[in-house]
mmCIF file of N, CA and C and ligand atoms in Angstrom:
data_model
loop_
_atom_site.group_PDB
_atom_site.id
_atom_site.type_symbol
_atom_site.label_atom_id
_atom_site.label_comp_id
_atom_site.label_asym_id
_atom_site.label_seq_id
_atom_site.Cartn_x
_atom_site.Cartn_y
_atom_site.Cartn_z
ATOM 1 N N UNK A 1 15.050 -11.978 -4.247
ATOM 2 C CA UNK A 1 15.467 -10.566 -4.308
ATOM 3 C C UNK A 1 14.263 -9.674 -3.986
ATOM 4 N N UNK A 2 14.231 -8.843 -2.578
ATOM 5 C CA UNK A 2 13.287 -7.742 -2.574
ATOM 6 C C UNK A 2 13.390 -6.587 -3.329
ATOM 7 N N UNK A 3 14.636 -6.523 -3.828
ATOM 8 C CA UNK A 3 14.097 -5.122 -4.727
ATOM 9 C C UNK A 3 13.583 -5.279 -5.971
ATOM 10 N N UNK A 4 12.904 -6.074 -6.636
ATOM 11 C CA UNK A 4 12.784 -6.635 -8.124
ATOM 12 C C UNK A 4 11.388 -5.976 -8.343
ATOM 13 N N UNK A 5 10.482 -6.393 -7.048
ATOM 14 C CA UNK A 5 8.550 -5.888 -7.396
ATOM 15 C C UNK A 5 8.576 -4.980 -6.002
ATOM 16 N N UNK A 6 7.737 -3.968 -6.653
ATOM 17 C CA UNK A 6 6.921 -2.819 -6.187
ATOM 18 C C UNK A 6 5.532 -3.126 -5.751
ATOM 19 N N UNK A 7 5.022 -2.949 -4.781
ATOM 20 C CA UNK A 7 3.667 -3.125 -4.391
ATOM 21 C C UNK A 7 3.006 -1.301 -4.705
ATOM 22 N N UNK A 8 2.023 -1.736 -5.099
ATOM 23 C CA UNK A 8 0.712 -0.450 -5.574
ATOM 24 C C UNK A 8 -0.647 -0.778 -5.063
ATOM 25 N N UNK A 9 -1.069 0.780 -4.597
ATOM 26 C CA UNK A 9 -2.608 0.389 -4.172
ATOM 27 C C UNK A 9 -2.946 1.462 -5.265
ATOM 28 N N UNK A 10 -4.569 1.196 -5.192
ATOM 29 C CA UNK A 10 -4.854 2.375 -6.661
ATOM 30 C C UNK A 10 -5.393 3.859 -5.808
ATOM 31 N N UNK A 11 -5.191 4.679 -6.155
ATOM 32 C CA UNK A 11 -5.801 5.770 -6.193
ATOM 33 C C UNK A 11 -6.687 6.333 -7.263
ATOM 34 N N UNK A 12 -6.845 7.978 -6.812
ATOM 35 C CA UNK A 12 -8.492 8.057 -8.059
ATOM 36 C C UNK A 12 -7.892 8.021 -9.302
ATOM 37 N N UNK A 13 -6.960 8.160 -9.986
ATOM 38 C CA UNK A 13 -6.950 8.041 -11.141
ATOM 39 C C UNK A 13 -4.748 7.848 -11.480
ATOM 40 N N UNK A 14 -5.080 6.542 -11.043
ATOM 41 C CA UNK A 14 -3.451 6.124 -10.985
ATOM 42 C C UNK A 14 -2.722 5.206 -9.553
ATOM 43 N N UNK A 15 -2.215 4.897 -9.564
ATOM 44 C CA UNK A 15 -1.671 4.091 -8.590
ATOM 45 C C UNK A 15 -0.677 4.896 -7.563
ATOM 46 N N UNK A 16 -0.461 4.417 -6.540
ATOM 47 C CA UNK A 16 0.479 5.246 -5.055
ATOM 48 C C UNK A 16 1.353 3.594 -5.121
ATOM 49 N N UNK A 17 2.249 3.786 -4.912
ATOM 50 C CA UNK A 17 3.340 2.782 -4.044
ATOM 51 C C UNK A 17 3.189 2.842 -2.796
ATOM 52 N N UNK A 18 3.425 1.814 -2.327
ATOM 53 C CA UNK A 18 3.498 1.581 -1.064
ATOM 54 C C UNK A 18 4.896 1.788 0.166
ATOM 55 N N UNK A 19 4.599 2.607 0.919
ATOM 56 C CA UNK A 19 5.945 2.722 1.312
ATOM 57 C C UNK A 19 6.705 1.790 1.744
ATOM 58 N N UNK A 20 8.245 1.755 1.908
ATOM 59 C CA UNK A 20 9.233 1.083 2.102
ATOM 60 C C UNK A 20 8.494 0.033 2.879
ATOM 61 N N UNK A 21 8.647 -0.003 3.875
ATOM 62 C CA UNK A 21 7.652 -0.907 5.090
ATOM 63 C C UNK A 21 6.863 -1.570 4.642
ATOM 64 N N UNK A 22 6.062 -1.440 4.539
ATOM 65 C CA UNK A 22 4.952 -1.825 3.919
ATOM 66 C C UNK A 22 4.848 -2.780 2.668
ATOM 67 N N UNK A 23 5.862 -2.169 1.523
ATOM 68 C CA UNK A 23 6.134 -2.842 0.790
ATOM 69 C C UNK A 23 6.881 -4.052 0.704
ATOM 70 N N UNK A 24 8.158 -3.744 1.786
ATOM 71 C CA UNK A 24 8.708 -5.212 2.605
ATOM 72 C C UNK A 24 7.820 -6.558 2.852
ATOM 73 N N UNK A 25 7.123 -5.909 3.829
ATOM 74 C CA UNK A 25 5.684 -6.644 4.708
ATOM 75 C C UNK A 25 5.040 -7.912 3.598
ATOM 76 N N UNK A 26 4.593 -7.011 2.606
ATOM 77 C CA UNK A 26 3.744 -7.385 1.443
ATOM 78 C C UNK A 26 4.935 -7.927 0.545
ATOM 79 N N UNK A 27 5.865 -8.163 0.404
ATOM 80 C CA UNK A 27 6.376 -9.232 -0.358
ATOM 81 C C UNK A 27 7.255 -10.097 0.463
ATOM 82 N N UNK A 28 7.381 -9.742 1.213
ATOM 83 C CA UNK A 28 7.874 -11.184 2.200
ATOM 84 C C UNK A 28 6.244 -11.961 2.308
ATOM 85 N N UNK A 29 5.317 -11.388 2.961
ATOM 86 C CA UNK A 29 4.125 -12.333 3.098
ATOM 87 C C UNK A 29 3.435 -13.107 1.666
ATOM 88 N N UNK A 30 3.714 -12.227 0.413
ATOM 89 C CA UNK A 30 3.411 -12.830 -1.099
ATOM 90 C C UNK A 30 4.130 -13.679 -1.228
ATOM 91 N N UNK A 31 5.367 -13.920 -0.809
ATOM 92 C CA UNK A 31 6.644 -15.009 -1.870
ATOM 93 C C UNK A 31 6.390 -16.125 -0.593
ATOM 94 N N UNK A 32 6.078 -16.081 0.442
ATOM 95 C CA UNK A 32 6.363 -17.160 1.777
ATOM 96 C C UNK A 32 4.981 -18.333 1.135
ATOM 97 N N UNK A 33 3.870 -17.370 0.608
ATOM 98 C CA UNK A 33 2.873 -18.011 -0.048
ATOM 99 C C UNK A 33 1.297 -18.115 1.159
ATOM 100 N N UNK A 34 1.661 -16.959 2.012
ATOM 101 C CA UNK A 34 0.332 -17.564 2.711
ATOM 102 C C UNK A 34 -0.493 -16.419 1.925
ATOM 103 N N UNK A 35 -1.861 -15.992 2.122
ATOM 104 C CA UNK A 35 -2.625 -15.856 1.299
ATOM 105 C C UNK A 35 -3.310 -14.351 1.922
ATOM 106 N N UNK A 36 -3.048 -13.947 2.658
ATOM 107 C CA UNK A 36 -3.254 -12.290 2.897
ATOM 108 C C UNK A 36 -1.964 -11.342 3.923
ATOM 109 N N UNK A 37 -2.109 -10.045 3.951
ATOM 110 C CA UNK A 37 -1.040 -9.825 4.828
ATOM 111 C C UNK A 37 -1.459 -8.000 5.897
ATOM 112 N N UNK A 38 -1.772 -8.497 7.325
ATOM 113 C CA UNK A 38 -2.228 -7.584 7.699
ATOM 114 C C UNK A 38 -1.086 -5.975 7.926
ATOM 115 N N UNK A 39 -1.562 -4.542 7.521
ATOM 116 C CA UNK A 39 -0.475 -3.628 7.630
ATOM 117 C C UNK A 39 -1.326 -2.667 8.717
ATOM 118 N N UNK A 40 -0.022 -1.773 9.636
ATOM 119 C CA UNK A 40 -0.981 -0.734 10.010
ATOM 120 C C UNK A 40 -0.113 0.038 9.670
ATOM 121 N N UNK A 41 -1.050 1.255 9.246
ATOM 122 C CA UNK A 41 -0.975 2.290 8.879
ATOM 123 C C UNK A 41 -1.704 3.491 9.149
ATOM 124 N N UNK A 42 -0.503 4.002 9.623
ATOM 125 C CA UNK A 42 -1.337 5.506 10.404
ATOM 126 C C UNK A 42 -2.443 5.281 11.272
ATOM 127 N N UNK A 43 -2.104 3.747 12.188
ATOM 128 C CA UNK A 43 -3.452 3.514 12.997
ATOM 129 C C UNK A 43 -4.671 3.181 12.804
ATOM 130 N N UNK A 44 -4.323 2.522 11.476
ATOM 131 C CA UNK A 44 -5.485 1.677 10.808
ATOM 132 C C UNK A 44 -4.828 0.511 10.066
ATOM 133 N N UNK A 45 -5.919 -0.557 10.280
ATOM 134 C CA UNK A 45 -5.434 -1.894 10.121
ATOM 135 C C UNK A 45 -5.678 -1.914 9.091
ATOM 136 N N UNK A 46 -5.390 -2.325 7.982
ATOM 137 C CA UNK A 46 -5.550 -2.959 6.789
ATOM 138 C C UNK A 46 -5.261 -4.327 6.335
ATOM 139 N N UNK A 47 -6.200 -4.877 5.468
ATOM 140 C CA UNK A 47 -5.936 -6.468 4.962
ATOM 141 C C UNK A 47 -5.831 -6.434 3.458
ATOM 142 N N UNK A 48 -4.499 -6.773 3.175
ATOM 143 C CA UNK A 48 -4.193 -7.251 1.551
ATOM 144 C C UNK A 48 -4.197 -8.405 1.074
ATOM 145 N N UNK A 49 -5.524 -8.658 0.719
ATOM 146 C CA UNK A 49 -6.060 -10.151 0.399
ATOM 147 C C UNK A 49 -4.851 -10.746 -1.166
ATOM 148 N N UNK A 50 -4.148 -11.314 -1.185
ATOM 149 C CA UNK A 50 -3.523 -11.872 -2.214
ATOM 150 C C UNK A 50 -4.349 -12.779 -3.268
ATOM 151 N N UNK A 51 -5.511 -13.306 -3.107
ATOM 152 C CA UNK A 51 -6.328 -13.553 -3.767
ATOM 153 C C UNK A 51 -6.878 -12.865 -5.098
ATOM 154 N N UNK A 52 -7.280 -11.869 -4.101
ATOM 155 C CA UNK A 52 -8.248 -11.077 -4.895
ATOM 156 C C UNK A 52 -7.550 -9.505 -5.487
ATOM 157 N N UNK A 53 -6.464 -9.502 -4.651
ATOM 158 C CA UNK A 53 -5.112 -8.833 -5.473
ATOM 159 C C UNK A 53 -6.348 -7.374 -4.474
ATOM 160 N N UNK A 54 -6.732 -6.657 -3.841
ATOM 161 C CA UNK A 54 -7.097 -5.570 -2.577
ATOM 162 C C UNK A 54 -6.675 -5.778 -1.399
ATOM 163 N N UNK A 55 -6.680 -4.082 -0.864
ATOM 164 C CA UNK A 55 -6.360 -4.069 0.170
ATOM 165 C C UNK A 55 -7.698 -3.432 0.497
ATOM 166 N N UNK A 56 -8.278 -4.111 2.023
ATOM 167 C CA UNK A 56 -9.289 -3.753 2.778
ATOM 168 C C UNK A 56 -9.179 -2.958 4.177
ATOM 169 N N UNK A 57 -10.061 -2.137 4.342
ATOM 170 C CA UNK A 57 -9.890 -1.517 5.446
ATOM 171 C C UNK A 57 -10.829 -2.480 6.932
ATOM 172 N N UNK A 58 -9.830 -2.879 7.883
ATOM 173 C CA UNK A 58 -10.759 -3.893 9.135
ATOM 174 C C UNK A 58 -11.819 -3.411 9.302
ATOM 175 N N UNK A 59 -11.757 -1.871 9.942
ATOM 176 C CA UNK A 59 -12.887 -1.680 10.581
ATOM 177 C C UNK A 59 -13.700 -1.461 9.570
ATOM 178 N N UNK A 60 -13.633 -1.304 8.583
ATOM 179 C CA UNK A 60 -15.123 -0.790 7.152
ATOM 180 C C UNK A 60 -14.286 -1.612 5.980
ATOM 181 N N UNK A 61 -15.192 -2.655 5.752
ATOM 182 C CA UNK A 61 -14.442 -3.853 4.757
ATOM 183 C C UNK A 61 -15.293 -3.135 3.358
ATOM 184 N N UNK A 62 -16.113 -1.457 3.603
ATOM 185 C CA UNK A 62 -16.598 -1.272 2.086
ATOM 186 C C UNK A 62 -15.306 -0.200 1.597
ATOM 187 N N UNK A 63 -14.286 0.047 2.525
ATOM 188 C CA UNK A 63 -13.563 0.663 1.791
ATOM 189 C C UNK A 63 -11.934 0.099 1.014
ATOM 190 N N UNK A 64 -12.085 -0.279 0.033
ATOM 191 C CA UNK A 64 -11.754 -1.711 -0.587
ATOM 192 C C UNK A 64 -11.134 -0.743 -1.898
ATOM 193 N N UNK A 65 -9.612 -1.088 -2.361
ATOM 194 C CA UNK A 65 -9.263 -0.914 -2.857
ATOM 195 C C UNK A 65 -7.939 -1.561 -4.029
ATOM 196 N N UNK A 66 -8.093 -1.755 -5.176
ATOM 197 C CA UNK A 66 -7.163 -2.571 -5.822
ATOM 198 C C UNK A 66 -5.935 -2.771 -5.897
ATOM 199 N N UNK A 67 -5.113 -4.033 -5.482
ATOM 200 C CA UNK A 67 -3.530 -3.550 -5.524
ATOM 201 C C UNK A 67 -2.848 -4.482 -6.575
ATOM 202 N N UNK A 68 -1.674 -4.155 -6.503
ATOM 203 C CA UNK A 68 -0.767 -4.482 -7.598
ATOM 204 C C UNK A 68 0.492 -4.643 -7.187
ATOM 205 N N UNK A 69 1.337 -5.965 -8.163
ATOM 206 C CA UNK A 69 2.486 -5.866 -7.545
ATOM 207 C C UNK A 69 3.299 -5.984 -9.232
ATOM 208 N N UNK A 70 4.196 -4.891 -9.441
ATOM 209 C CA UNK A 70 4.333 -5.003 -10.515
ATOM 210 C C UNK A 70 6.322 -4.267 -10.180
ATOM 211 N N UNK A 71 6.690 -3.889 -11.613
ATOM 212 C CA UNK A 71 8.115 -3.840 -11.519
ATOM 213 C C UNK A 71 7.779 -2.304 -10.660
ATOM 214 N N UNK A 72 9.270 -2.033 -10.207
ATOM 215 C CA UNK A 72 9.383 -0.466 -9.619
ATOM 216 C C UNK A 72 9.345 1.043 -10.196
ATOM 217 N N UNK A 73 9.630 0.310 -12.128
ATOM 218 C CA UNK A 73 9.443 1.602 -12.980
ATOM 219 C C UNK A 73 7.877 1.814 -13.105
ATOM 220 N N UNK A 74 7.176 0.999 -12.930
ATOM 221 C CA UNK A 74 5.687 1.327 -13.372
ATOM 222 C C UNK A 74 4.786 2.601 -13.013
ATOM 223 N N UNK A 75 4.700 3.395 -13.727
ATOM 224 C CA UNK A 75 4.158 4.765 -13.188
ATOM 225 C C UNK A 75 2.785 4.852 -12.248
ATOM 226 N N UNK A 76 3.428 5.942 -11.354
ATOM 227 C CA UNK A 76 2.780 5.752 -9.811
ATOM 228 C C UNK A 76 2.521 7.444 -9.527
ATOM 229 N N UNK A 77 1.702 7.776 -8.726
ATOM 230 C CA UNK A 77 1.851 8.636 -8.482
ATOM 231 C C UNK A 77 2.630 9.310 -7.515
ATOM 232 N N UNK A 78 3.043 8.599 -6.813
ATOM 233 C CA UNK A 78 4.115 9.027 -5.807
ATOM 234 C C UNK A 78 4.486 7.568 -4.808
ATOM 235 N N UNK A 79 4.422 7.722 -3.736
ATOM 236 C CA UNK A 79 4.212 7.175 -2.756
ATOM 237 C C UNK A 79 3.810 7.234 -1.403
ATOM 238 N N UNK A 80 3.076 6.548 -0.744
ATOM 239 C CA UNK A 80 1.852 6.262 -0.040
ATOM 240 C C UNK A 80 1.394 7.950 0.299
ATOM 241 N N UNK A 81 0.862 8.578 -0.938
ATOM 242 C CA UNK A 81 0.631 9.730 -0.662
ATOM 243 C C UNK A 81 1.366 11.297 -0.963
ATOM 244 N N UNK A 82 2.244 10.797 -0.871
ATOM 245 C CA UNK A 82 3.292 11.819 -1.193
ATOM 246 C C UNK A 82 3.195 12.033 -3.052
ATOM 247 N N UNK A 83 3.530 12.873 -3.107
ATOM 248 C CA UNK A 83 3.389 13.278 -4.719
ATOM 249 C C UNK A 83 4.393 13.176 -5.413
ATOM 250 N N UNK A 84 4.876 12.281 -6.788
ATOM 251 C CA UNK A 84 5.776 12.757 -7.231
ATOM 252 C C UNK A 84 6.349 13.915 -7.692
ATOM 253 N N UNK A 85 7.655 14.824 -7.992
ATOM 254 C CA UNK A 85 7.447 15.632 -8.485
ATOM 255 C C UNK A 85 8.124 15.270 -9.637
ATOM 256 N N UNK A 86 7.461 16.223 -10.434
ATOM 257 C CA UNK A 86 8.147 16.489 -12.154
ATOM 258 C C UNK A 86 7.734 17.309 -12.507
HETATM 259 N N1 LIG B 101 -0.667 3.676 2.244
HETATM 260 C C1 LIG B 101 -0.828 4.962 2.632
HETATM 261 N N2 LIG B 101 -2.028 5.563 2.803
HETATM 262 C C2 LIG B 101 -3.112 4.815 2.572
HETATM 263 C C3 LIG B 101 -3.036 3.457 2.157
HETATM 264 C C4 LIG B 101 -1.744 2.893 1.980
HETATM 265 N N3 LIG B 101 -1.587 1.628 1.590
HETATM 266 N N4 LIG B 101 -4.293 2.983 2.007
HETATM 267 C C5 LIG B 101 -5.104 3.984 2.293
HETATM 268 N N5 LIG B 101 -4.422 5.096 2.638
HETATM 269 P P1 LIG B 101 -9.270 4.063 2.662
HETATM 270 P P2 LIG B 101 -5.993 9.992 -4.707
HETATM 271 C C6 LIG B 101 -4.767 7.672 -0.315
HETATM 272 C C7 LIG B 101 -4.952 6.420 2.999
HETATM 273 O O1 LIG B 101 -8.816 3.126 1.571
HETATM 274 O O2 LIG B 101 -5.990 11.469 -4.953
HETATM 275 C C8 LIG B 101 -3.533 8.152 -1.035
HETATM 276 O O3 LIG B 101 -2.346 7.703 -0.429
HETATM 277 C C9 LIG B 101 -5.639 7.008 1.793
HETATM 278 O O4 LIG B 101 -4.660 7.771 1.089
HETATM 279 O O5 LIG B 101 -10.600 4.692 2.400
HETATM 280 O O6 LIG B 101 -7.392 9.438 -4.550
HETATM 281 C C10 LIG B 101 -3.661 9.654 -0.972
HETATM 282 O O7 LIG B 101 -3.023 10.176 0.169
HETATM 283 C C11 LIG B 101 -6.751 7.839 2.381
HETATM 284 O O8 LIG B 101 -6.298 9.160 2.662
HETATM 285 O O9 LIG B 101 -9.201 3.421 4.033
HETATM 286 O O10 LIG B 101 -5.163 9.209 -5.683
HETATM 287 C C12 LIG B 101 -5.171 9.880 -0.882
HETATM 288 O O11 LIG B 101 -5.761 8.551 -0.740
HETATM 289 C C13 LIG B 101 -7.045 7.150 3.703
HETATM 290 O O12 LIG B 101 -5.939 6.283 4.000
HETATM 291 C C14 LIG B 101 -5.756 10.493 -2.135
HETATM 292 O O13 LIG B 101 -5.269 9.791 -3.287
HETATM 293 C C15 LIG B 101 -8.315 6.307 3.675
HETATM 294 O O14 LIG B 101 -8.223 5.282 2.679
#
């Protein structure tokens, strides 16, 4: 079942979801079992090492950030950017 886990990258103080796409991407490539999964986004490549549970940026591997794959209620700040409102 894809709708069960939510993929999260962290932001400065709270987590973003990952959009629809993306989030697909990243749990079809988690459950198949191979061990990273490349995304582009907005024209930048990114690598989500399943290992080490980050997503890395190709061209600058220092901009490195923590992800998560957890249920869909887990509080987020929005998604990939977008703000929740409340
Ligand atoms: N999905 C969408 N945008 C992303 C993603 C992603 N998986 N990864 C990076 N970016 P970096 P606060 C984030 C964006 O890692 O206030 C948030 O979505 C990233 O956007 O250095 O810190 C917010 O839009 C950033 O703009 O390669 O929580 C924004 O940061 C840019 O790519 C601020 O969030 C460079 O990220």
């Amino acid at each position: 079942d894809n709708n069960k886990h939510q993929w999260y990258y962290e932001g400065r103080n709270g987590w973003w979801k990952y959009e629809e796409r993306s989030n697909a991407d990243l749990e079809a490539a988690f459950t198949s079992g191979v061990s990273e999964c490349l995304l582009l986004l907005a024209g930048t490549i990114y690598c989500v090492d399943f290992q080490n549970m980050v997503q890395i940026r190709r061209s600058d591997p220092t901009k490195l950030r923590r992800v998560k794959r957890d249920i869909p209620t887990f509080p987020s700040k929005g998604i990939a950017g977008i703000k929740r409102l409340d």
